[in-house]
XYZ file of C-alpha atoms in Angstrom:
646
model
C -116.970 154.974 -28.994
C -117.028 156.768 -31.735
C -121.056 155.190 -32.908
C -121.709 156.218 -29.887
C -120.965 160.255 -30.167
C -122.283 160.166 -33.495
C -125.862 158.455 -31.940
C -125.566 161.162 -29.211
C -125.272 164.597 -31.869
C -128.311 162.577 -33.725
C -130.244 162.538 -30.496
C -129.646 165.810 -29.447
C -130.161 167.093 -33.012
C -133.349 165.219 -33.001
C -134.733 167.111 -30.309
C -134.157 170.330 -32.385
C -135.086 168.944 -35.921
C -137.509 166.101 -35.575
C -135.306 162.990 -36.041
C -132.290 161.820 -37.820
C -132.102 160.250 -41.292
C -132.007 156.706 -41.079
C -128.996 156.653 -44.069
C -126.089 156.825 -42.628
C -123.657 158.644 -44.430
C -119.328 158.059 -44.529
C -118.616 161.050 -42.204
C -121.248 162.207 -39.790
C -124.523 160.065 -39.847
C -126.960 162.492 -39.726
C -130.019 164.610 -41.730
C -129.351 167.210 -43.397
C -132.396 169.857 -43.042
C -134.276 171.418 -45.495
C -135.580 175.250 -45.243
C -139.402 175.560 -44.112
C -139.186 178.916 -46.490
C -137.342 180.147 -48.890
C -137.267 183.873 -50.032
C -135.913 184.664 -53.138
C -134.227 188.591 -52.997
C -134.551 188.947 -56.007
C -130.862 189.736 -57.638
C -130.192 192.143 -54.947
C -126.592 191.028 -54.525
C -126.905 190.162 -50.627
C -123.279 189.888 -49.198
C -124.411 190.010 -45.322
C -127.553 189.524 -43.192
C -128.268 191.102 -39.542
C -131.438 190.190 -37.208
C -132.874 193.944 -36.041
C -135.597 194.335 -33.083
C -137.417 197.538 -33.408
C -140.384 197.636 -30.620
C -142.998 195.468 -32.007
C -141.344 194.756 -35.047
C -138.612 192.367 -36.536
C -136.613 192.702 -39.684
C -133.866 192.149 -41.470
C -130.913 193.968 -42.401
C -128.796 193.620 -45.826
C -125.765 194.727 -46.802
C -126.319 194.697 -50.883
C -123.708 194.829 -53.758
C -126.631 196.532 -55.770
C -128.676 198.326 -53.372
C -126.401 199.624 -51.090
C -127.687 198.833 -47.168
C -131.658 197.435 -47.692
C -134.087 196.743 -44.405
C -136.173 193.776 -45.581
C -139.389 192.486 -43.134
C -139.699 189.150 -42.400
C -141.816 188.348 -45.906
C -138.394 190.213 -47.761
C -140.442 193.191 -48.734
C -138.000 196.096 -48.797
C -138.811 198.778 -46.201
C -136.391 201.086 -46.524
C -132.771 201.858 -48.122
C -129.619 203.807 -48.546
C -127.552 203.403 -51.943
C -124.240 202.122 -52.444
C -122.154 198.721 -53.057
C -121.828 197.489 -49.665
C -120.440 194.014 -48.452
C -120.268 194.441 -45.022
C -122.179 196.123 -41.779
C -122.683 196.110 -38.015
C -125.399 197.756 -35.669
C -125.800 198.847 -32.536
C -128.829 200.061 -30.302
C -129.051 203.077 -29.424
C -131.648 205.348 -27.529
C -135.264 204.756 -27.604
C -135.246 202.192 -29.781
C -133.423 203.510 -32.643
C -130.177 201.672 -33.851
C -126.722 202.753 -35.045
C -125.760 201.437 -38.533
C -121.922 200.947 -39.588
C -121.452 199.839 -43.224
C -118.319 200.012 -45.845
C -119.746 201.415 -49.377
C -117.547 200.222 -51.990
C -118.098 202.919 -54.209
C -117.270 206.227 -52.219
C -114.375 204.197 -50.340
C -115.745 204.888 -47.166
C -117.474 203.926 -43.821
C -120.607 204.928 -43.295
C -122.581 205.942 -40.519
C -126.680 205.752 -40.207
C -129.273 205.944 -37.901
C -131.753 203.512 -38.190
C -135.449 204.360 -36.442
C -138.734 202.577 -36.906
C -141.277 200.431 -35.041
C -144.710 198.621 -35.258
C -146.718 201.760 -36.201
C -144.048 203.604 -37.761
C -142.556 203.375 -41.382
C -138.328 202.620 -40.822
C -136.410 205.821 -41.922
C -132.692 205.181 -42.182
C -130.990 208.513 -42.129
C -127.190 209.345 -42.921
C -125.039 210.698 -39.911
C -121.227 211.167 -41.542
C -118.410 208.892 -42.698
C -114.777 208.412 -43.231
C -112.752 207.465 -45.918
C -110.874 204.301 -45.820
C -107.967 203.594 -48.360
C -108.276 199.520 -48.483
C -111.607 197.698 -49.097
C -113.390 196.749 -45.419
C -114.228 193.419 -44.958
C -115.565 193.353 -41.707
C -117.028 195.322 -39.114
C -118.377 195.549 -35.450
C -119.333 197.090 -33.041
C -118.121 197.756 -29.148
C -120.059 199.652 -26.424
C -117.348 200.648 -23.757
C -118.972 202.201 -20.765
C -121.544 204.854 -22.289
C -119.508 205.107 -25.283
C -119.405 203.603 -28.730
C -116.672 201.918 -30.634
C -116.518 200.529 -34.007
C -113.592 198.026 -34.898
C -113.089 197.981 -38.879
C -111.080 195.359 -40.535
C -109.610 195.507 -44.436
C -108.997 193.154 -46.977
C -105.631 194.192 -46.381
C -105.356 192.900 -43.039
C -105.057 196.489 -41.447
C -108.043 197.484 -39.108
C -108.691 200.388 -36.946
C -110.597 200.890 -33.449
C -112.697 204.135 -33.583
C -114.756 206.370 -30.849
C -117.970 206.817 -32.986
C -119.698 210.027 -31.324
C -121.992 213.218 -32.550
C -119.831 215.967 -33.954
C -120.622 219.582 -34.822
C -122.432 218.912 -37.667
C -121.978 215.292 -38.767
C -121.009 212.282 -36.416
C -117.203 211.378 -36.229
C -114.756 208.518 -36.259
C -111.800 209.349 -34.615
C -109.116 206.793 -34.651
C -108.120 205.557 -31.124
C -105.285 202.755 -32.050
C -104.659 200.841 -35.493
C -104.548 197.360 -35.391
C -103.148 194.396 -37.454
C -104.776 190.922 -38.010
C -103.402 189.339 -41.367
C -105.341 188.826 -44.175
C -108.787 186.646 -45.195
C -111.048 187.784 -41.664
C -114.567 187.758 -43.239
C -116.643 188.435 -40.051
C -116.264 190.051 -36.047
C -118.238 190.505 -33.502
C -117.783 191.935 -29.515
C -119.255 189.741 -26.823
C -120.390 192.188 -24.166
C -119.903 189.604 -20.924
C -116.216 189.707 -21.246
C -115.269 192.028 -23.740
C -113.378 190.314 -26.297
C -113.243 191.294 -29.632
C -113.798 187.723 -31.785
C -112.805 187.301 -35.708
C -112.804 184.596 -38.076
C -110.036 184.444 -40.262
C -109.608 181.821 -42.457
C -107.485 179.389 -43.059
C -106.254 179.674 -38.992
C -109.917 179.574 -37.159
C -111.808 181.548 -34.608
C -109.380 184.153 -32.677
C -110.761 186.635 -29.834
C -108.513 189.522 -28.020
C -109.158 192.319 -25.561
C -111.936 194.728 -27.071
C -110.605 197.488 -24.332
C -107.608 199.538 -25.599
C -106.422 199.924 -22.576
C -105.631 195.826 -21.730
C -102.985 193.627 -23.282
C -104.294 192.499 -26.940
C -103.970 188.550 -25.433
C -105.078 186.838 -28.906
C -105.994 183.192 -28.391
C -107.082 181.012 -30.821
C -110.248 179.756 -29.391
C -111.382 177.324 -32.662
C -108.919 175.997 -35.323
C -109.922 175.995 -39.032
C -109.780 172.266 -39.388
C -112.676 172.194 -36.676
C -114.803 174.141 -38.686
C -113.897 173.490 -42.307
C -112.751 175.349 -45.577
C -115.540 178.046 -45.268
C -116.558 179.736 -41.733
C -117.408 182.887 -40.273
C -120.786 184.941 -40.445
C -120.068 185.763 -36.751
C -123.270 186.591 -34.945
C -124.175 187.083 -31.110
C -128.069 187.001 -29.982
C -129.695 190.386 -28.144
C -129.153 188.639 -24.914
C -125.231 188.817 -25.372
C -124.704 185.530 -24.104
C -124.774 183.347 -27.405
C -122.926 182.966 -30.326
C -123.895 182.038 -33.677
C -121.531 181.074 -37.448
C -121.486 179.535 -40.322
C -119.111 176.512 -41.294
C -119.598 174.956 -44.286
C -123.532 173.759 -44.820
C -123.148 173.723 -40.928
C -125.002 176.589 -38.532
C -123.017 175.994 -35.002
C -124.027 177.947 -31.709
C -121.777 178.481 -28.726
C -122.666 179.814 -25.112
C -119.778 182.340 -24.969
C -118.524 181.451 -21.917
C -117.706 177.968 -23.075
C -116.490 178.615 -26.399
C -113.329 176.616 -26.071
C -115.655 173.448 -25.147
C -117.006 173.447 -28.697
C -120.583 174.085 -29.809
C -123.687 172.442 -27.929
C -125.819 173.387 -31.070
C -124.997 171.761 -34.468
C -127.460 172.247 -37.634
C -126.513 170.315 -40.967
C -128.421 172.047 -43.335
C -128.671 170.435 -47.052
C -125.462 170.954 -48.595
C -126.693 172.833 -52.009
C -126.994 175.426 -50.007
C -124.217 177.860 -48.936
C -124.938 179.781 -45.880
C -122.874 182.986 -45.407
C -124.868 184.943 -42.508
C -127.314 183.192 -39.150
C -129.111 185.265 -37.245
C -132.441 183.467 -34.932
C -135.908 185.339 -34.836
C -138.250 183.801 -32.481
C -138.893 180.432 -33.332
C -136.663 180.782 -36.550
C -133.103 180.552 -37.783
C -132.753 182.975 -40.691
C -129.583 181.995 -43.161
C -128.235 183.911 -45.809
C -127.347 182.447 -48.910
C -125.503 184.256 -51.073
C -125.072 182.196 -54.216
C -128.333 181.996 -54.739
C -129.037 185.344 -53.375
C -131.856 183.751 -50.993
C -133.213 183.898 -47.330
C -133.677 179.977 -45.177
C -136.190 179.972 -42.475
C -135.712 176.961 -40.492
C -137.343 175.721 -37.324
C -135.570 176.193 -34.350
C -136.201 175.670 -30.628
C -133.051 176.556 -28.145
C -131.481 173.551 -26.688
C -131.861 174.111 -22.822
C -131.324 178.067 -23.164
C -129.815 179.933 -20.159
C -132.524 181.261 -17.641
C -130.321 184.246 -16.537
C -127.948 185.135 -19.519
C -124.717 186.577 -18.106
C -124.120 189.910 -19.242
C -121.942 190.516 -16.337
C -118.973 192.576 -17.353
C -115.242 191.469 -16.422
C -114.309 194.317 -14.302
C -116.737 195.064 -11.503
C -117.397 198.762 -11.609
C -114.838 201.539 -10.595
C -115.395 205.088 -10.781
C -113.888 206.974 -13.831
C -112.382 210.278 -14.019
C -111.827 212.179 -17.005
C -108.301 213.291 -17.415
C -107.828 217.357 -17.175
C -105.036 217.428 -19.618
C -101.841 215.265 -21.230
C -98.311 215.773 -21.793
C -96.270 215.448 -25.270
C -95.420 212.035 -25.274
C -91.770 210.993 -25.001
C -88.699 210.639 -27.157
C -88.055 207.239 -27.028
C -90.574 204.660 -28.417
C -91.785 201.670 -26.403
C -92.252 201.188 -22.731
C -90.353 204.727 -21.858
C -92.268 207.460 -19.882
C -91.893 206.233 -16.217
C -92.059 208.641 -13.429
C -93.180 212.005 -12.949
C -92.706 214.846 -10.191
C -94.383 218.007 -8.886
C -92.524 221.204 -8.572
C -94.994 223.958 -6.931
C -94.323 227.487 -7.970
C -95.430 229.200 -4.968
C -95.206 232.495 -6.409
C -97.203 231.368 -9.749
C -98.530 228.402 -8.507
C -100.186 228.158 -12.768
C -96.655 228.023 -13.717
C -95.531 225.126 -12.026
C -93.750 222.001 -13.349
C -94.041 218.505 -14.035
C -90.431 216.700 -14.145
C -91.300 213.169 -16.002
C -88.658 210.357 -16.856
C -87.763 209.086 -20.276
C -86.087 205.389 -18.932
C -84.076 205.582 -22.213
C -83.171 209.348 -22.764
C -83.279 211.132 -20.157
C -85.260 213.526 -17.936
C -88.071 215.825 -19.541
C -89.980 219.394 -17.812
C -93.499 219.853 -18.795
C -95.593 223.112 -17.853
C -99.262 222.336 -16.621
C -100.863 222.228 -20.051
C -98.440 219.286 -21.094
C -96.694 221.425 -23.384
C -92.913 220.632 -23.220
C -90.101 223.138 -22.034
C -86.788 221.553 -21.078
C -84.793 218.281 -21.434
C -81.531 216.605 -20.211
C -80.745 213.845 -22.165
C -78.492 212.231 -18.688
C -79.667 208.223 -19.883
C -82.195 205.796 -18.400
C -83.448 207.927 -15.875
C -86.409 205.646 -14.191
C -87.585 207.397 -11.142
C -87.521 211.343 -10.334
C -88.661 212.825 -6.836
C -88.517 216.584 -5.565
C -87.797 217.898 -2.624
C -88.241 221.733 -1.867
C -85.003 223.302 0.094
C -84.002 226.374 1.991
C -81.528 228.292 -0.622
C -80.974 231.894 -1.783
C -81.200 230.657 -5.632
C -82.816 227.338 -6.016
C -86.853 226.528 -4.835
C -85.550 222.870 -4.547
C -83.912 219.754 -5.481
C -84.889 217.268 -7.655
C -83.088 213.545 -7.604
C -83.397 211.066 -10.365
C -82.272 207.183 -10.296
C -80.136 206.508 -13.218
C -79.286 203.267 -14.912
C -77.153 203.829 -17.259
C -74.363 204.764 -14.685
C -75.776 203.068 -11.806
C -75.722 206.017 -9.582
C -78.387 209.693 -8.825
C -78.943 212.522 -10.932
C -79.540 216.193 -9.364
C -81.309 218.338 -10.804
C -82.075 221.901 -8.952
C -85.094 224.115 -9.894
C -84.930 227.752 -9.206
C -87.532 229.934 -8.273
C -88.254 231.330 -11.788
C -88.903 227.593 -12.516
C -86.076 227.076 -14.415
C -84.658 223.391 -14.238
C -80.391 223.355 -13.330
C -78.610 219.559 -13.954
C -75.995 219.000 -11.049
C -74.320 216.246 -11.999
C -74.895 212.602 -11.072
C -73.072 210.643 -8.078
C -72.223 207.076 -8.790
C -74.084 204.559 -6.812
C -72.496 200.944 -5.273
C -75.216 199.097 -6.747
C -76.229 197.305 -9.643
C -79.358 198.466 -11.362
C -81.128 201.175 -9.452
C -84.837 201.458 -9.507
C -86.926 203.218 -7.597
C -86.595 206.573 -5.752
C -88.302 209.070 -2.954
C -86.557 211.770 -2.021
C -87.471 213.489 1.199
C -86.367 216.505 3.808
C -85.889 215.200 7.178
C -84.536 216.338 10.831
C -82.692 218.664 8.841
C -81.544 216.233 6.436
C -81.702 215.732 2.861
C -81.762 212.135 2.421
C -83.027 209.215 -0.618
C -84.328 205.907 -0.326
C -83.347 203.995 -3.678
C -84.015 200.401 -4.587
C -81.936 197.907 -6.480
C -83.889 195.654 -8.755
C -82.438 192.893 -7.387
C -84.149 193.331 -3.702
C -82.727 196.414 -1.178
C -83.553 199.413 -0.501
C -80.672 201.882 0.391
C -80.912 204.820 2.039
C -77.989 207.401 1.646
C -77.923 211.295 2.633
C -77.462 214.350 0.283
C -74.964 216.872 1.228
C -75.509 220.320 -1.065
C -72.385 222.045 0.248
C -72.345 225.850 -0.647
C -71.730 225.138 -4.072
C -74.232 222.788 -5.204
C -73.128 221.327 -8.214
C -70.096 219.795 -5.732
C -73.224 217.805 -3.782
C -72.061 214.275 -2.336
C -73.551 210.952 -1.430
C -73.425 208.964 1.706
C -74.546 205.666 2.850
C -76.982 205.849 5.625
C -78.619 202.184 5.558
C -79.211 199.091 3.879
C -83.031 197.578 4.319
C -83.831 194.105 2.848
C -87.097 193.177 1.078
C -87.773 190.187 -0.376
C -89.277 190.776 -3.324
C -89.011 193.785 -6.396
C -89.693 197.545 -5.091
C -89.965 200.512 -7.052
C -92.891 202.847 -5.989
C -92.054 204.691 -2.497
C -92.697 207.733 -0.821
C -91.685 209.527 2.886
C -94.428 210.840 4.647
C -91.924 213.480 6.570
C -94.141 215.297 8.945
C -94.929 211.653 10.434
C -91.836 209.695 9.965
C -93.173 207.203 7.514
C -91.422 205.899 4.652
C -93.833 203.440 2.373
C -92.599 201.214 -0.620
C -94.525 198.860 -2.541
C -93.636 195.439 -2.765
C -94.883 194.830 -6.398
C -96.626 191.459 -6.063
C -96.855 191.633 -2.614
C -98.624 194.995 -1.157
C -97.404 198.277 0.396
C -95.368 198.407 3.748
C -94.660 200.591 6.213
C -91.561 202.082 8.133
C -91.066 204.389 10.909
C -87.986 206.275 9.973
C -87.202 207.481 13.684
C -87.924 203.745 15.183
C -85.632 202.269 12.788
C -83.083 204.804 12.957
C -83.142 203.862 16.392
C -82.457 200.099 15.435
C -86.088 198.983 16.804
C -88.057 199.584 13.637
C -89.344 196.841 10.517
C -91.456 197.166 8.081
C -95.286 196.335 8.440
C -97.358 195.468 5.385
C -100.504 197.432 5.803
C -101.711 196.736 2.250
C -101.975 193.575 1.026
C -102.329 193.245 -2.952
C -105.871 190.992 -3.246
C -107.998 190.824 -6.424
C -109.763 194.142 -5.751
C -108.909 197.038 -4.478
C -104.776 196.694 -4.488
C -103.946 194.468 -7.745
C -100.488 193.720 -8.882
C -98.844 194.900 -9.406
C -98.307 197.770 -7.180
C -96.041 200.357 -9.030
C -96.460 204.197 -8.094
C -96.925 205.557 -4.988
C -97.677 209.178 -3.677
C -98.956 211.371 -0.712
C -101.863 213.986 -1.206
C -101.204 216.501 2.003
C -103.550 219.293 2.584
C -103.537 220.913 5.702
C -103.381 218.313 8.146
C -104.891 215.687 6.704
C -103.632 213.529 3.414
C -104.422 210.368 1.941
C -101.537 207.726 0.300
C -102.251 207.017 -3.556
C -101.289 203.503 -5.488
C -101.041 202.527 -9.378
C -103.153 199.644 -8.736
C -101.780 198.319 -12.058
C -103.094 194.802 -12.566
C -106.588 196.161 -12.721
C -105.710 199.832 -14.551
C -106.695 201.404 -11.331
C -105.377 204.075 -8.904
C -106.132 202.778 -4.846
C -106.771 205.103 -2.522
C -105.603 205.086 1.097
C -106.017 206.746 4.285
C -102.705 208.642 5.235
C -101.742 205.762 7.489
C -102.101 203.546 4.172
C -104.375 201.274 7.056
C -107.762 202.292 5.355
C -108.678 201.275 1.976
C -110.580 204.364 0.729
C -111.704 203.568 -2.843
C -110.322 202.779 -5.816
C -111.033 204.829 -9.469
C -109.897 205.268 -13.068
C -108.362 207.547 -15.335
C -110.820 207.839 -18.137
C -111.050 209.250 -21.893
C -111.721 212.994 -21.784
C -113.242 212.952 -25.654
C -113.906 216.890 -25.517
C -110.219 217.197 -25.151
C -109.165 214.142 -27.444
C -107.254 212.643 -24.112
C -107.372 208.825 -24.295
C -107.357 206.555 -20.902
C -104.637 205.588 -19.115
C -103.753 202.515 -18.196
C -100.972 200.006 -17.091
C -99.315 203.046 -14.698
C -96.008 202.754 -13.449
C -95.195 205.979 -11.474
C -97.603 208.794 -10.511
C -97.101 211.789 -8.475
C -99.950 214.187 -6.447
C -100.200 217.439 -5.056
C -102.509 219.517 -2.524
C -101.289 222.817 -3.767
C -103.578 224.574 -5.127
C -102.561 225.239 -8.920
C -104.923 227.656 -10.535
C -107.918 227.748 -11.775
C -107.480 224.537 -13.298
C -105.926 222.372 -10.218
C -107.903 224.553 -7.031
C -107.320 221.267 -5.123
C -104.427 220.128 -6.337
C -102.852 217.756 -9.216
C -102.744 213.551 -9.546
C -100.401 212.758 -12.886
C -99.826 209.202 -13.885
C -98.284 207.752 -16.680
C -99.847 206.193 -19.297
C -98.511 202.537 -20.283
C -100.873 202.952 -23.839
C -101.035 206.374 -25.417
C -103.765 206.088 -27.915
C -106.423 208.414 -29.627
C -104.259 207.517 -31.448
C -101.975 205.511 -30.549
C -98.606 207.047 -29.958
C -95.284 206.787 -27.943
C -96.117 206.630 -23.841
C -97.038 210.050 -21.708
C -98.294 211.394 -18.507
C -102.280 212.577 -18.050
C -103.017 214.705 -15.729
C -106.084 214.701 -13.378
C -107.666 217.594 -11.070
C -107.659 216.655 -7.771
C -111.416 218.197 -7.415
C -112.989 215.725 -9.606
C -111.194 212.319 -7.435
C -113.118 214.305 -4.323
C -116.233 214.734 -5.804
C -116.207 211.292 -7.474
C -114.746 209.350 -4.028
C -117.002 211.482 -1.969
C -113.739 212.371 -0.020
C -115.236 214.820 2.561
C -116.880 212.116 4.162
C -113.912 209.574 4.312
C -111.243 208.841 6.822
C -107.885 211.152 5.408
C -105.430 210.246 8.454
């Protein structure tokens, strides 16, 4: 069997390389190839070699222990330069042909940023654009295009790397850090394949590892190749323009992958002779170009793809949803870890710019934001995981706001009055083990909750103020089963709806006055599918203006918000909560509780306010906190005047 596989790589590497050597060797029985030219650079120190496309023209970029970064033509005349002692670099296109130029210079300590412009009747001009220092020695870099906007990931010797937003500043162009990273030490190369967005690295002596290039997904590191696949020396990491291939080094090996079955193995093998040592691969037309960096030397050899794709993929995961910039963010939380939860709405109607946002801290306590995110009370009352307000007829207080608390198992009051200050009430112990979720609505003159137990029920009990409220009680109204976890819900009052979200499951619907009657179940009215409603389903909201409204979901398998007529029957569209870089606001992403109003807020919030938490607080990365979006810009984006609100 095994004569057989090795006859197989021969003839398949014969169609590539003309034949196999009819020696066979003790390990793999087959030629090793010799360059068709050799091109000596003359001492320059070459530590890394790039392929660049200009229109018209090909060349090659160097990064050079004694010239700094170097642009060599195909012949390896120089072209153009910048000086330094650099080891390392990564490009990216940019507009009209010009390319963006990332490289580490040894002797200033920092990163370096250049624009690179040329073509076949113009002389290449490689012009400086800013930096930033970096304390450890880089010893790889790449580059990531995320929607229209440009990343670079850097990696040090120290095993410490850094994502950055790489953008046009006042005067120079800027890094600013979005999250640090760690990867151990001895990665040599990295590159981003654009068809699925994972960020690959070779590290040495473990193999070939890839993770989620987006900030805003789980890392999910897999080890795609192991080391002993590939040998004591790999990396030199290179994908073709068409985003669908991958090229490295391994030894006196050059081994191509299609990307999207990398775990297969290579389909492309090249033995190349073994006095040579190959640190970069990069194909030009008809040509593999090699770096060689002992002998400080460019390989051309012959190369013809072996059956190459018609129609590369360049297909992204994540089919395109609309993005929304957030407006503004609040100071992130106490606690670190998964803490920020749930956030609330108070509407100052006689300021309405002074209004609140109540968020939870599930392992402090409860904290009051004003509308710029700034923070201006705090009750440290425990694991406080969801908070919903209800406004209230009463000579001192604008309304009440109840909290589900899981450190006592049992509800927190809170009461706001008018001036917007926030009053604790007290908390009311709860028969139940571990409550979760929590809507709070006003109701046939009632004051009632709906509060689920992790383990599967929700309960609904009434609130009785009394004249003094801090002596408020609790009683047991209901007990509704569900068969799977709930946390998200909200009462549609004016209509008699209560809706919950069935995490992995979808979002149902209850009519309060029918079940009150003992006639009424739950209908599932939103199913969770791949798409529009992914799981799972965590926060859920109602946007009421006038008479119309539409029901809002954390749609948090796919970082998404799903939005629904006010029926929740009518899938409306779905969007995202974006970077606002003006502002330095980062994404948000993996959303557990959000909370929306139609008030009109100020100049800021005419139409109203959507907050969400964020699950990843980066830009940089930091403990958890809630962004908050203008309810104007998820109209103009969703086209909302035109869709179905009831």
């Amino acid at each position: 069997m095994k004569n057989k596989y090795y006859l197989l790589i021969c003839l398949l590497l014969s169609s590539i390389l003309g034949g196999c050597d009819a020696r066979w060797d003790q390990v793999l029985r087959v030629k090793k190839v010799q360059p068709i030219e050799k091109i000596d650079l003359q001492g320059i120190g070459a530590e890394q070699m790039l392929p660049v496309q200009f229109p018209g023209k090909s060349a090659l970029l160097i990064a050079s222990k004694n010239k700094g970064v170097l642009l060599l033509d195909s012949n390896g005349d120089h072209l153009v330069s910048a000086p330094g002692r650099v080891e390392t670099l990564a490009i990216q296109s940019l507009s009209q042909g010009s390319l963006l130029v990332a490289a580490y210079d040894e002797l200033s300590a920092e990163v370096k940023l250049y624009k690179l412009k040329g073509g076949i009747d113009r002389k290449p001009v490689l012009q400086y654009l800013g930096g930033r220092d970096e304390i450890s020695p880089q010893s790889a870099l790449c580059f990531y295009q995320n929607n229209d906007r440009t990343h670079l990931f850097t990696i040090g010797d120290d095993g410490l790397g850094h994502e950055y937003l790489v953008s046009p500043g006042p005067s120079t162009w800027e890094l600013v850090e979005i999250r640090p990273l760690y990867f151990g030490e001895q990665v040599n190369a990295c590159a981003v394949a654009p068809f699925n967005e994972k960020l690959l690295f070779s590290q040495p002596p473990i193999g070939i590892i890839s993770m989620n290039a987006d900030a805003e997904k789980d890392e999910e590191r897999k080890l795609l190749m192991q080391a002993d696949q590939l040998g004591e020396d790999f990396g030199g990491l290179w994908i073709d323009h068409s985003g669908n291939y991958l090229w490295l080094t391994a030894d006196a090996r050059l081994q191509g992958y299609e990307l999207k079955n990398l775990q297969e193995g290579s389909d492309q093998t090249i033995y190349i002779d073994s006095n040579y040592y190959p640190a970069s691969v990069g194909v030009i037309g008809k040509n593999i170009v090699v770096l060689d960096e002992e002998v400080d030397s460019l390989l051309y050899f012959e190369y013809e793809p072996l059956n190459p794709p018609e129609h590369p993929d360049l297909q992204l995961v994540d089919e395109f949803i609309p993005r929304i910039p957030a407006s503004a963010q609040t100071q992130p939380v106490s606690s670190a870890g998964d803490a920020a939860d749930d956030p609330a709405i108070w509407v100052n109607r006689l300021h309405p710019e002074q209004s609140l946002i109540l968020g939870t801290d599930k392992k402090y306590g409860l904290n009051i934001y004003g509308l710029s995110g700034q923070l201006v009370q705090q009750f440290a009352v425990g694991r406080v995981n969801n908070v919903d307000i209800s406004e209230i007829q009463h000579p001192t207080y604008s309304a009440i706001a109840a909290a589900s608390n899981r450190s006592t198992p049992g509800i927190d009051l809170f009461a706001i009055e008018k001036s917007g200050k926030v009053e604790y009430l007290g908390l009311q112990k709860l028969n139940m083990k571990d409550p979760y979720g929590l809507c709070l609505y006003y109701m046939d003159s009632r004051l009632s909750v709906w509060v689920s137990d992790k383990e599967g029920e929700l309960h609904q009990l009434d609130i009785h103020l009394g004249q003094d409220a801090r002596n408020w009680q609790l009683k047991h109204v209901s007990r509704l089963p569900v068969e799977g976890q709930v946390e998200g819900c909200v009462v549609d009052a004016q209509n008699g709806q209560l809706f919950y979200g069935e995490e992995d499951r979808g979002i149902w619907k209850l009519d309060l006055h029918r079940y009150s009657a003992g006639m009424g179940k739950p209908k599932l009215v939103a199913e969770v599918n791949t798409k529009s409603l992914v799981a799972d389903v965590e926060g859920l909201a109602l946007y009421l203006h006038e008479d119309s409204g539409y029901l809002v979901a954390s749609s948090q398998g796919n970082n998404s918000y799903a939005l629904f007529s006010r029926s929740g029957t009518e899938f409306i569209g779905n969007f995202r909560v974006d970077m606002n870089r003006e502002l330095g606001i980062d994404a948000s992403s993996e959303t557990d509780g959000l909370a929306v109003t139609g008030a009109n807020l100020g100049t800021e919030f005419p139409m109203g306010l959507l907050v969400v938490q964020d699950g990843r607080n980066r830009m940089p990365s930091g403990r958890q906190n809630f962004k908050l979006v203008s309810w104007q810009k998820i109209e103009n984006i969703l086209n909302l005047s035109s869709a179905t609100a009831n």
